[in-house]
Amino acid sequence: MSDSQELGITESKEHATGEWYAEVIQKAKLADYAPMGGFIVTRPRGYALWERLQNHLDAWFKDTGVTNAYFPMFIPESYLEKEKDIVEGFDPEVAWVTHGGYDELEERLAVRPTSESIITPFLAQWTRSHRDLPHRVNQWCSVVRWEATETKPFFRTKEFLWQEGHTAHEDGDEAWDEAMTRLDQYENLYEDVLAIPVLRGRKPDHDKFPGADTTTTVEALMPDGKSVQGATSHYLGQSFAEAYDVTYVDENEDEQTAHTTSWGLSWRSLGALVMTHSDDQGLVLPPALAPEQVVIVPIWQEDTKEEVLDYAEELALDLDEEFRVHLDDRDERNPGFKYNEWELKGVPLRIEVGPNEVDDEEVTLVHRPDGETETADRDDLDETVEDHLDTVFAKLKADAEENLEENVREAHSREDILGTIGQHGGYVKAPWCGDEDCEDPIKEAIAAEIVMVPMDPDAEPIGDDCAICGEDATETAYFAKSY
Ligand SMILES: [Zn+2]
């Protein structure tokens, strides 16, 4: 296999999205498949994306009163069982440890599918009086859900990286505000860092987190017309606090039960990132996450090599302080090869310099997403690069926004919902009575479901009658196929 074949993406995003996605993940060196089905190895370039994303979110969490902690990856079965709803919700997906060495354990240990059942008891221990509240604890960790599905890196794996935040509060209003603060931060991460617009709403009651009062979500539309649940924030009400005795003594010396929340974002966000922006040349990354923001490619002949390289090195030095810049001065590769490689790796901005640029004291800048090329003065290169990276971000965001705007449609009958999703994918909003039975026929026919309903409690449904059963509509449901 020649180098160019090895580098190039052979599948088409439009016509073979799944194969294309797998190829981009592997060829851009983000991840490999582990020997056990359902697990992946996150390679340094993939982990670098997760770290940058983590840095953004972690800083916002800390600015808003959250501290990080770490709880064991194993949870005693008796702890899981205390919240019957959780057991029912997760049991078939739980991986169990039954032996330590050769000895059978007296009590099975669950590999955490999520950590409410081990964290909440400690929130209870740490809470005596109202002065101890609120608690806001987050952990960055991995969880395991033993789903028997095909492995899709970052989208579907048995073990996945995420953060899970858990909080306890004196009253319900404060806990609700907490859940909304976290949903806002998830929305900001998608829109301002990943350049992916999202819809925010809540899950229908039959699809909320087991034991939650309300599950809220940000949903992102992928170019293939499927929705990704981008992150969820749960207002848990008092159910977990009651099950695990998170009680406190209030100002009047009366015992009260706390209100709790939990909220999580996983590396599925990286899957959404790759799926949204990348193309048939490979990865496309927003500047904030790209391991290299700028690559400088010098173009020389033997007689111009020295002056071009010197110039390119000066540019790299100029930019080094403010940006993640890489000078590709490899002798053994020609410029065309280098362009392909850095396009595959998703570097947002390429600077080309040859003898002409040296003579004119200029640079040629090329945007990764669309190849737009511009010449600029070498002076104030920092500012120039900053502007161009902003432009690249704006282009990515605008494309994704256009995709979302064009793909929210309305339907008022069962046939209409089926036909519209069948033809276009995307979201179809329809008036809905609130009954799970009215989702079933859509699910059975085309595997689409209600991914969210808008959260505004005063919002009127978009029609008087449920699109499925014809009874009174109480809300507007967003149907979509989802990842
Ligand atoms: Zn109905």
Coordinates of C-alpha atoms and ligand atoms in Angstrom, one line a residue:
M1 CA 0.0 0.0 0.0
S2 CA 1.4 3.4 -0.9
D3 CA 1.5 6.2 1.5
S4 CA -1.2 8.2 -0.2
Q5 CA -3.6 5.2 -0.1
E6 CA -2.8 4.7 3.6
L7 CA -3.5 8.3 4.3
G8 CA -6.6 8.8 2.3
I9 CA -10.2 8.2 3.5
T10 CA -11.8 5.8 1.0
E11 CA -15.3 5.7 2.3
S12 CA -17.9 8.4 1.6
K13 CA -19.5 10.3 4.5
E14 CA -22.6 10.8 2.5
H15 CA -23.1 7.3 1.2
A16 CA -21.5 5.0 3.9
T17 CA -21.5 7.1 7.0
G18 CA -20.8 4.2 9.4
E19 CA -17.8 2.9 7.5
W20 CA -16.6 6.4 6.9
Y21 CA -16.8 7.2 10.6
A22 CA -14.8 4.1 11.6
E23 CA -12.2 4.9 9.0
V24 CA -11.7 8.5 10.1
I25 CA -11.4 7.4 13.8
Q26 CA -8.7 4.9 12.9
K27 CA -6.8 6.8 10.2
A28 CA -6.7 10.0 12.2
K29 CA -5.3 7.8 15.0
L30 CA -8.0 8.7 17.6
A31 CA -8.8 5.1 18.7
D32 CA -8.3 1.4 18.0
Y33 CA -10.5 -1.6 18.8
A34 CA -9.5 -3.5 21.9
P35 CA -9.4 -7.3 21.8
M36 CA -12.6 -7.6 23.8
G37 CA -15.7 -6.6 21.9
G38 CA -17.2 -3.3 23.1
F39 CA -14.0 -1.8 24.2
I40 CA -11.6 0.7 22.5
V41 CA -8.1 1.9 23.1
T42 CA -8.1 5.7 23.1
R43 CA -4.9 6.8 21.3
P44 CA -3.0 9.9 22.3
R45 CA -4.6 12.1 19.6
G46 CA -8.0 10.9 20.7
Y47 CA -7.2 11.4 24.4
A48 CA -5.9 14.9 23.7
L49 CA -9.3 15.9 22.4
W50 CA -10.9 14.5 25.6
E51 CA -8.4 16.3 27.8
R52 CA -9.1 19.7 26.1
L53 CA -12.8 19.2 26.4
Q54 CA -12.4 18.2 30.0
N55 CA -10.3 21.3 30.7
H56 CA -13.1 23.6 29.5
L57 CA -15.9 21.8 31.4
D58 CA -13.9 21.2 34.6
A59 CA -13.0 24.9 34.8
W60 CA -16.6 25.9 34.4
F61 CA -17.6 23.4 37.1
K62 CA -15.0 24.7 39.5
D63 CA -16.1 28.3 38.8
T64 CA -19.6 27.4 39.9
G65 CA -18.9 25.6 43.2
V66 CA -18.1 22.0 42.1
T67 CA -15.2 20.1 43.6
N68 CA -13.8 16.9 42.2
A69 CA -13.5 13.6 44.2
Y70 CA -13.2 9.9 43.4
F71 CA -15.3 7.0 44.4
P72 CA -14.6 3.2 44.0
M73 CA -15.4 1.6 40.6
F74 CA -17.1 -1.3 42.5
I75 CA -20.4 -0.9 44.2
P76 CA -21.7 -3.5 46.7
E77 CA -24.9 -5.2 45.4
S78 CA -26.8 -4.2 48.6
Y79 CA -26.1 -0.5 47.8
L80 CA -27.4 -0.8 44.3
E81 CA -30.5 -2.6 45.6
K82 CA -31.4 0.2 47.9
E83 CA -32.8 2.1 45.0
K84 CA -35.1 -0.4 43.4
D85 CA -35.7 1.8 40.4
I86 CA -32.0 1.9 39.6
V87 CA -31.7 -1.8 39.7
E88 CA -34.6 -2.2 37.4
G89 CA -33.1 0.4 35.1
F90 CA -29.6 -0.9 34.9
D91 CA -29.6 -4.6 36.0
P92 CA -29.2 -6.3 32.7
E93 CA -26.4 -4.0 31.8
V94 CA -24.4 -4.4 35.0
A95 CA -21.1 -6.2 34.9
W96 CA -20.5 -8.1 38.2
V97 CA -17.3 -9.1 40.1
T98 CA -18.0 -12.5 41.8
H99 CA -14.5 -13.6 42.7
G100 CA -11.4 -12.1 44.3
G101 CA -8.5 -14.3 43.2
Y102 CA -9.9 -17.9 43.8
D103 CA -12.4 -16.9 46.5
E104 CA -16.0 -16.3 45.8
L105 CA -17.0 -12.9 47.3
E106 CA -19.6 -12.9 50.0
E107 CA -21.3 -10.1 48.3
R108 CA -21.2 -9.5 44.5
L109 CA -19.7 -6.1 43.4
A110 CA -21.1 -4.2 40.5
V111 CA -18.8 -2.4 38.2
R112 CA -20.4 1.1 38.3
P113 CA -22.9 1.8 35.6
T114 CA -23.2 5.2 37.3
S115 CA -22.5 6.2 40.8
E116 CA -25.6 7.5 42.5
S117 CA -25.8 4.4 44.7
I118 CA -22.2 4.8 46.1
I119 CA -22.0 8.6 46.2
T120 CA -25.4 9.4 47.7
P121 CA -24.8 7.4 50.9
F122 CA -21.6 9.5 51.4
L123 CA -23.5 12.7 50.8
A124 CA -25.8 11.4 53.6
Q125 CA -22.8 10.8 55.9
W126 CA -21.4 14.2 55.3
T127 CA -24.7 16.0 56.0
R128 CA -25.9 16.8 59.4
S129 CA -27.2 20.4 59.4
H130 CA -28.4 22.8 56.7
R131 CA -25.0 24.5 57.1
D132 CA -23.4 21.4 55.4
L133 CA -25.4 22.0 52.2
P134 CA -25.2 22.3 49.3
H135 CA -22.7 19.5 48.4
R136 CA -21.4 19.6 44.8
V137 CA -19.2 16.7 43.9
N138 CA -18.0 15.6 40.5
Q139 CA -15.8 12.7 39.3
W140 CA -14.1 12.1 36.0
C141 CA -14.0 8.3 35.5
S142 CA -15.2 5.5 33.4
V143 CA -18.4 3.5 33.8
V144 CA -19.4 0.1 32.3
R145 CA -22.7 -0.8 30.7
W146 CA -22.8 -4.3 29.3
E147 CA -24.8 -3.6 26.2
A148 CA -24.8 -6.2 23.4
T149 CA -24.4 -3.8 20.5
E150 CA -21.8 -3.4 17.8
T151 CA -18.8 -1.3 18.9
K152 CA -18.7 2.2 17.5
P153 CA -15.9 4.2 19.0
F154 CA -17.0 7.0 21.3
F155 CA -20.7 6.3 20.5
R156 CA -21.2 2.7 21.6
T157 CA -18.7 1.0 23.9
K158 CA -19.2 -1.0 27.0
E159 CA -16.8 1.1 29.0
F160 CA -16.9 4.8 28.4
L161 CA -15.2 7.9 29.9
W162 CA -17.4 10.6 31.4
Q163 CA -17.9 12.9 34.2
E164 CA -20.7 12.5 36.7
G165 CA -21.7 15.3 39.0
H166 CA -23.8 14.7 42.1
T167 CA -25.2 17.4 44.3
A168 CA -27.5 17.7 47.4
H169 CA -29.5 20.8 48.3
E170 CA -31.8 22.1 51.0
D171 CA -34.7 22.7 48.7
G172 CA -36.1 21.7 45.4
D173 CA -35.8 25.1 43.7
E174 CA -32.1 25.2 44.4
A175 CA -31.6 21.7 43.1
W176 CA -33.6 22.5 40.0
D177 CA -31.4 25.6 39.4
E178 CA -28.4 23.4 39.9
A179 CA -29.6 21.0 37.2
M180 CA -30.2 23.9 34.9
T181 CA -26.8 25.4 35.5
R182 CA -25.2 22.2 34.4
L183 CA -27.4 21.9 31.3
D184 CA -26.4 25.5 30.4
Q185 CA -22.7 24.5 30.7
Y186 CA -23.2 21.4 28.5
E187 CA -25.0 23.6 26.0
N188 CA -22.1 26.1 26.1
L189 CA -19.6 23.4 25.6
Y190 CA -21.4 22.1 22.5
E191 CA -22.1 25.5 21.0
D192 CA -19.0 27.6 21.9
V193 CA -16.3 24.9 22.0
L194 CA -17.4 22.1 19.7
A195 CA -19.3 24.4 17.2
I196 CA -22.3 22.1 17.4
P197 CA -25.7 23.7 18.0
V198 CA -28.0 21.8 20.3
L199 CA -31.7 21.6 21.2
R200 CA -32.5 21.6 24.9
G201 CA -35.4 19.9 26.4
R202 CA -36.5 17.1 28.8
K203 CA -36.9 13.4 28.2
P204 CA -40.5 12.1 28.1
D205 CA -41.4 10.6 31.5
H206 CA -41.1 7.0 30.2
D207 CA -37.6 7.6 29.1
K208 CA -36.1 9.6 32.1
F209 CA -33.3 8.4 34.3
P210 CA -34.7 5.7 36.7
G211 CA -35.7 7.4 39.9
A212 CA -35.4 11.0 38.5
D213 CA -38.1 13.6 38.8
T214 CA -36.9 15.2 35.5
T215 CA -34.2 14.3 33.0
T216 CA -33.1 17.2 30.9
T217 CA -31.0 16.8 27.8
V218 CA -29.1 18.6 25.0
E219 CA -29.6 16.9 21.6
A220 CA -27.4 17.4 18.6
L221 CA -28.4 16.6 15.1
M222 CA -25.8 14.6 13.1
P223 CA -25.4 15.1 9.3
D224 CA -26.9 11.7 8.7
G225 CA -30.1 12.9 10.2
K226 CA -29.8 11.0 13.6
S227 CA -29.9 12.7 17.0
V228 CA -27.2 12.3 19.6
Q229 CA -28.1 12.7 23.3
G230 CA -25.2 15.1 24.0
A231 CA -25.4 15.2 27.8
T232 CA -28.1 14.8 30.5
S233 CA -28.8 16.7 33.7
H234 CA -31.3 15.1 36.2
Y235 CA -33.3 16.8 38.9
L236 CA -33.7 13.8 41.1
G237 CA -36.2 15.3 43.5
Q238 CA -36.1 13.5 46.9
S239 CA -36.2 9.9 45.8
F240 CA -32.5 9.2 46.1
A241 CA -32.2 11.3 49.3
E242 CA -35.0 9.3 50.8
A243 CA -33.6 5.9 49.7
Y244 CA -30.1 6.8 51.1
D245 CA -31.2 9.1 54.1
V246 CA -29.7 12.3 53.0
T247 CA -31.4 14.3 55.8
Y248 CA -30.4 17.5 57.6
V249 CA -31.6 19.6 60.5
D250 CA -33.0 22.9 59.4
E251 CA -32.8 26.3 61.2
N252 CA -35.8 25.3 63.4
E253 CA -34.1 22.0 64.4
D254 CA -36.6 20.0 62.3
E255 CA -35.3 17.1 60.3
Q256 CA -35.6 17.6 56.5
T257 CA -34.9 15.5 53.4
A258 CA -32.5 16.9 50.9
H259 CA -33.1 17.3 47.1
T260 CA -30.4 15.9 44.8
T261 CA -29.2 16.2 41.2
S262 CA -26.9 14.3 39.0
W263 CA -25.5 15.2 35.6
G264 CA -23.1 13.7 33.1
L265 CA -21.3 14.2 29.8
S266 CA -19.5 11.3 28.1
W267 CA -17.0 10.9 25.3
R268 CA -19.9 10.5 23.0
S269 CA -19.4 14.2 22.7
L270 CA -16.2 13.4 20.8
G271 CA -18.2 11.0 18.5
A272 CA -20.6 13.9 17.8
L273 CA -17.7 16.2 17.1
V274 CA -16.1 13.8 14.5
M275 CA -19.5 13.0 12.9
T276 CA -20.6 16.7 12.7
H277 CA -17.6 18.4 11.1
S278 CA -15.3 15.9 9.5
D279 CA -15.4 15.1 5.8
D280 CA -14.1 12.8 3.1
Q281 CA -10.6 14.1 3.6
G282 CA -10.6 13.2 7.2
L283 CA -11.0 14.9 10.6
V284 CA -12.1 18.5 10.9
L285 CA -11.6 20.0 14.4
P286 CA -12.6 23.3 16.0
P287 CA -9.6 25.4 17.0
A288 CA -10.2 25.1 20.7
L289 CA -9.8 21.3 20.7
A290 CA -7.2 20.7 17.9
P291 CA -3.9 19.3 19.1
E292 CA -2.2 21.5 16.5
Q293 CA -4.1 24.7 15.6
V294 CA -1.7 25.8 12.9
V295 CA 0.7 23.8 10.7
I296 CA 3.4 25.6 8.7
V297 CA 4.4 23.8 5.5
P298 CA 7.5 25.2 3.8
I299 CA 7.8 24.8 0.0
W300 CA 11.3 24.8 -1.3
Q301 CA 13.6 23.9 -4.1
E302 CA 17.2 23.1 -3.3
D303 CA 18.3 26.6 -4.1
T304 CA 15.6 28.2 -1.9
K305 CA 15.6 25.7 0.9
E306 CA 17.6 27.7 3.4
E307 CA 15.8 31.0 3.1
V308 CA 12.3 29.3 3.1
L309 CA 13.1 27.2 6.2
D310 CA 14.6 30.2 8.1
Y311 CA 11.5 32.2 7.3
A312 CA 9.2 29.3 8.4
E313 CA 11.0 28.9 11.6
E314 CA 10.7 32.6 12.4
L315 CA 6.9 32.3 11.8
A316 CA 6.7 29.3 14.1
L317 CA 8.5 31.2 16.8
D318 CA 6.2 34.2 16.4
L319 CA 3.2 32.0 16.9
D320 CA 4.5 29.6 19.4
E321 CA 3.5 31.5 22.5
E322 CA -0.1 32.0 21.6
F323 CA -1.0 28.9 19.5
R324 CA -0.3 25.3 19.2
V325 CA 1.8 25.5 16.1
H326 CA 3.7 22.8 14.3
L327 CA 6.4 23.3 11.6
D328 CA 6.5 20.4 9.3
D329 CA 10.0 20.6 8.0
R330 CA 10.4 16.9 7.1
D331 CA 12.8 16.5 4.2
E332 CA 11.5 13.2 3.0
R333 CA 7.9 14.3 2.3
N334 CA 6.7 16.6 -0.4
P335 CA 4.2 19.5 0.4
G336 CA 1.3 17.6 -1.2
F337 CA 1.8 14.7 1.1
K338 CA 2.0 17.0 4.1
Y339 CA -1.2 18.8 3.1
N340 CA -3.1 15.5 3.0
E341 CA -1.7 14.3 6.2
W342 CA -2.6 17.4 8.2
E343 CA -6.0 17.6 6.5
L344 CA -6.6 14.1 7.7
K345 CA -5.6 15.0 11.2
G346 CA -7.9 18.0 11.2
V347 CA -5.5 21.0 11.7
P348 CA -7.8 24.0 11.4
L349 CA -5.3 26.4 9.7
R350 CA -2.4 25.7 7.3
I351 CA 0.3 28.3 6.6
E352 CA 2.2 27.7 3.3
V353 CA 5.5 29.5 2.7
G354 CA 7.6 29.4 -0.4
P355 CA 10.2 31.8 -2.0
N356 CA 7.4 34.2 -3.1
E357 CA 6.1 34.5 0.5
V358 CA 9.7 35.1 1.7
D359 CA 10.3 37.8 -0.9
D360 CA 7.0 39.6 -0.3
E361 CA 7.1 39.1 3.5
E362 CA 3.7 37.4 3.3
V363 CA 2.1 34.1 4.3
T364 CA -0.5 32.1 2.6
L365 CA -3.3 30.8 4.9
V366 CA -5.6 27.9 4.0
H367 CA -8.7 26.9 6.0
R368 CA -9.2 23.2 6.7
P369 CA -12.9 23.0 6.4
D370 CA -13.2 24.4 2.9
G371 CA -9.8 25.1 1.5
E372 CA -10.4 28.8 1.3
T373 CA -7.0 30.5 0.7
E374 CA -5.9 34.0 1.6
T375 CA -2.6 35.9 1.6
A376 CA -1.6 38.1 4.5
D377 CA 1.2 40.3 5.6
R378 CA 3.8 38.6 7.8
D379 CA 3.4 41.5 10.4
D380 CA 1.0 41.0 13.2
L381 CA 0.8 37.3 12.4
D382 CA -0.7 36.6 15.8
E383 CA -3.7 38.7 15.1
T384 CA -4.1 37.4 11.6
V385 CA -4.0 33.8 12.8
E386 CA -6.5 34.5 15.6
D387 CA -8.9 36.0 13.1
H388 CA -8.6 33.1 10.8
L389 CA -9.1 30.6 13.6
D390 CA -12.2 32.5 14.6
T391 CA -13.4 32.4 11.0
V392 CA -12.8 28.6 10.8
F393 CA -14.9 28.2 14.0
A394 CA -17.7 30.4 12.6
K395 CA -17.8 28.3 9.4
L396 CA -18.1 25.0 11.3
K397 CA -20.8 26.4 13.5
A398 CA -22.7 28.0 10.6
D399 CA -22.7 24.7 8.6
A400 CA -23.9 22.7 11.6
E401 CA -26.6 25.4 12.3
E402 CA -27.8 25.2 8.8
N403 CA -28.1 21.5 9.0
L404 CA -30.2 21.8 12.2
E405 CA -32.4 24.6 10.9
E406 CA -33.2 22.7 7.7
N407 CA -34.1 19.5 9.5
V408 CA -36.7 20.4 12.1
R409 CA -40.1 19.6 10.4
E410 CA -43.6 19.4 11.6
A411 CA -46.1 16.6 11.3
H412 CA -49.7 16.0 12.4
S413 CA -50.4 12.4 11.8
R414 CA -48.7 9.0 12.2
E415 CA -48.2 8.6 8.5
D416 CA -46.7 12.1 8.3
I417 CA -44.2 11.4 11.1
L418 CA -43.2 8.1 9.5
G419 CA -42.9 9.6 6.0
T420 CA -41.1 12.7 7.0
I421 CA -38.4 10.9 9.1
G422 CA -38.2 8.2 6.5
Q423 CA -37.5 10.7 3.7
H424 CA -35.4 13.3 5.4
G425 CA -34.3 12.1 8.8
G426 CA -33.8 14.9 11.3
Y427 CA -36.4 16.0 13.9
V428 CA -40.1 15.9 13.4
K429 CA -42.1 17.8 16.0
A430 CA -45.6 16.7 16.5
P431 CA -48.4 17.4 19.0
W432 CA -48.5 14.6 21.6
C433 CA -50.8 13.4 24.3
G434 CA -48.0 12.4 26.6
D435 CA -48.8 8.7 26.4
E436 CA -45.9 6.2 25.8
D437 CA -48.3 4.1 23.7
C438 CA -48.3 6.8 21.1
E439 CA -44.5 6.5 20.7
D440 CA -44.7 2.7 20.1
P441 CA -46.0 2.6 16.5
I442 CA -43.2 5.0 15.4
K443 CA -40.6 3.0 17.3
E444 CA -41.8 -0.2 15.8
A445 CA -42.0 1.0 12.2
I446 CA -38.8 3.0 11.8
A447 CA -36.9 2.9 15.2
A448 CA -37.4 6.6 15.8
E449 CA -38.4 7.8 19.2
I450 CA -39.2 10.9 21.2
V451 CA -35.8 12.3 21.9
M452 CA -37.1 15.3 23.8
V453 CA -40.0 17.6 24.6
P454 CA -39.3 21.4 25.0
M455 CA -39.0 22.4 28.6
D456 CA -41.0 25.6 28.8
P457 CA -43.9 24.5 30.9
D458 CA -46.1 27.3 29.4
A459 CA -45.4 26.3 25.8
E460 CA -48.5 25.3 24.0
P461 CA -48.4 22.1 21.9
I462 CA -48.1 22.9 18.1
G463 CA -51.6 21.3 17.5
D464 CA -54.7 20.5 19.5
D465 CA -54.8 16.7 18.9
C466 CA -52.1 14.1 19.4
A467 CA -50.7 13.2 16.0
I468 CA -51.0 9.5 16.8
C469 CA -54.2 8.9 18.8
G470 CA -56.1 12.1 18.2
E471 CA -56.7 12.7 21.9
D472 CA -56.0 16.1 23.4
A473 CA -52.3 17.1 22.9
T474 CA -50.5 18.3 26.0
E475 CA -47.0 18.9 24.6
T476 CA -44.9 18.9 21.5
A477 CA -42.7 15.8 21.0
Y478 CA -39.5 15.8 18.9
F479 CA -39.2 12.4 17.1
A480 CA -35.9 11.3 15.6
K481 CA -33.7 8.3 15.1
S482 CA -30.9 8.4 17.5
Y483 CA -27.4 7.1 18.2
Ligands
ZN1 ZN -51.6 10.1 21.8

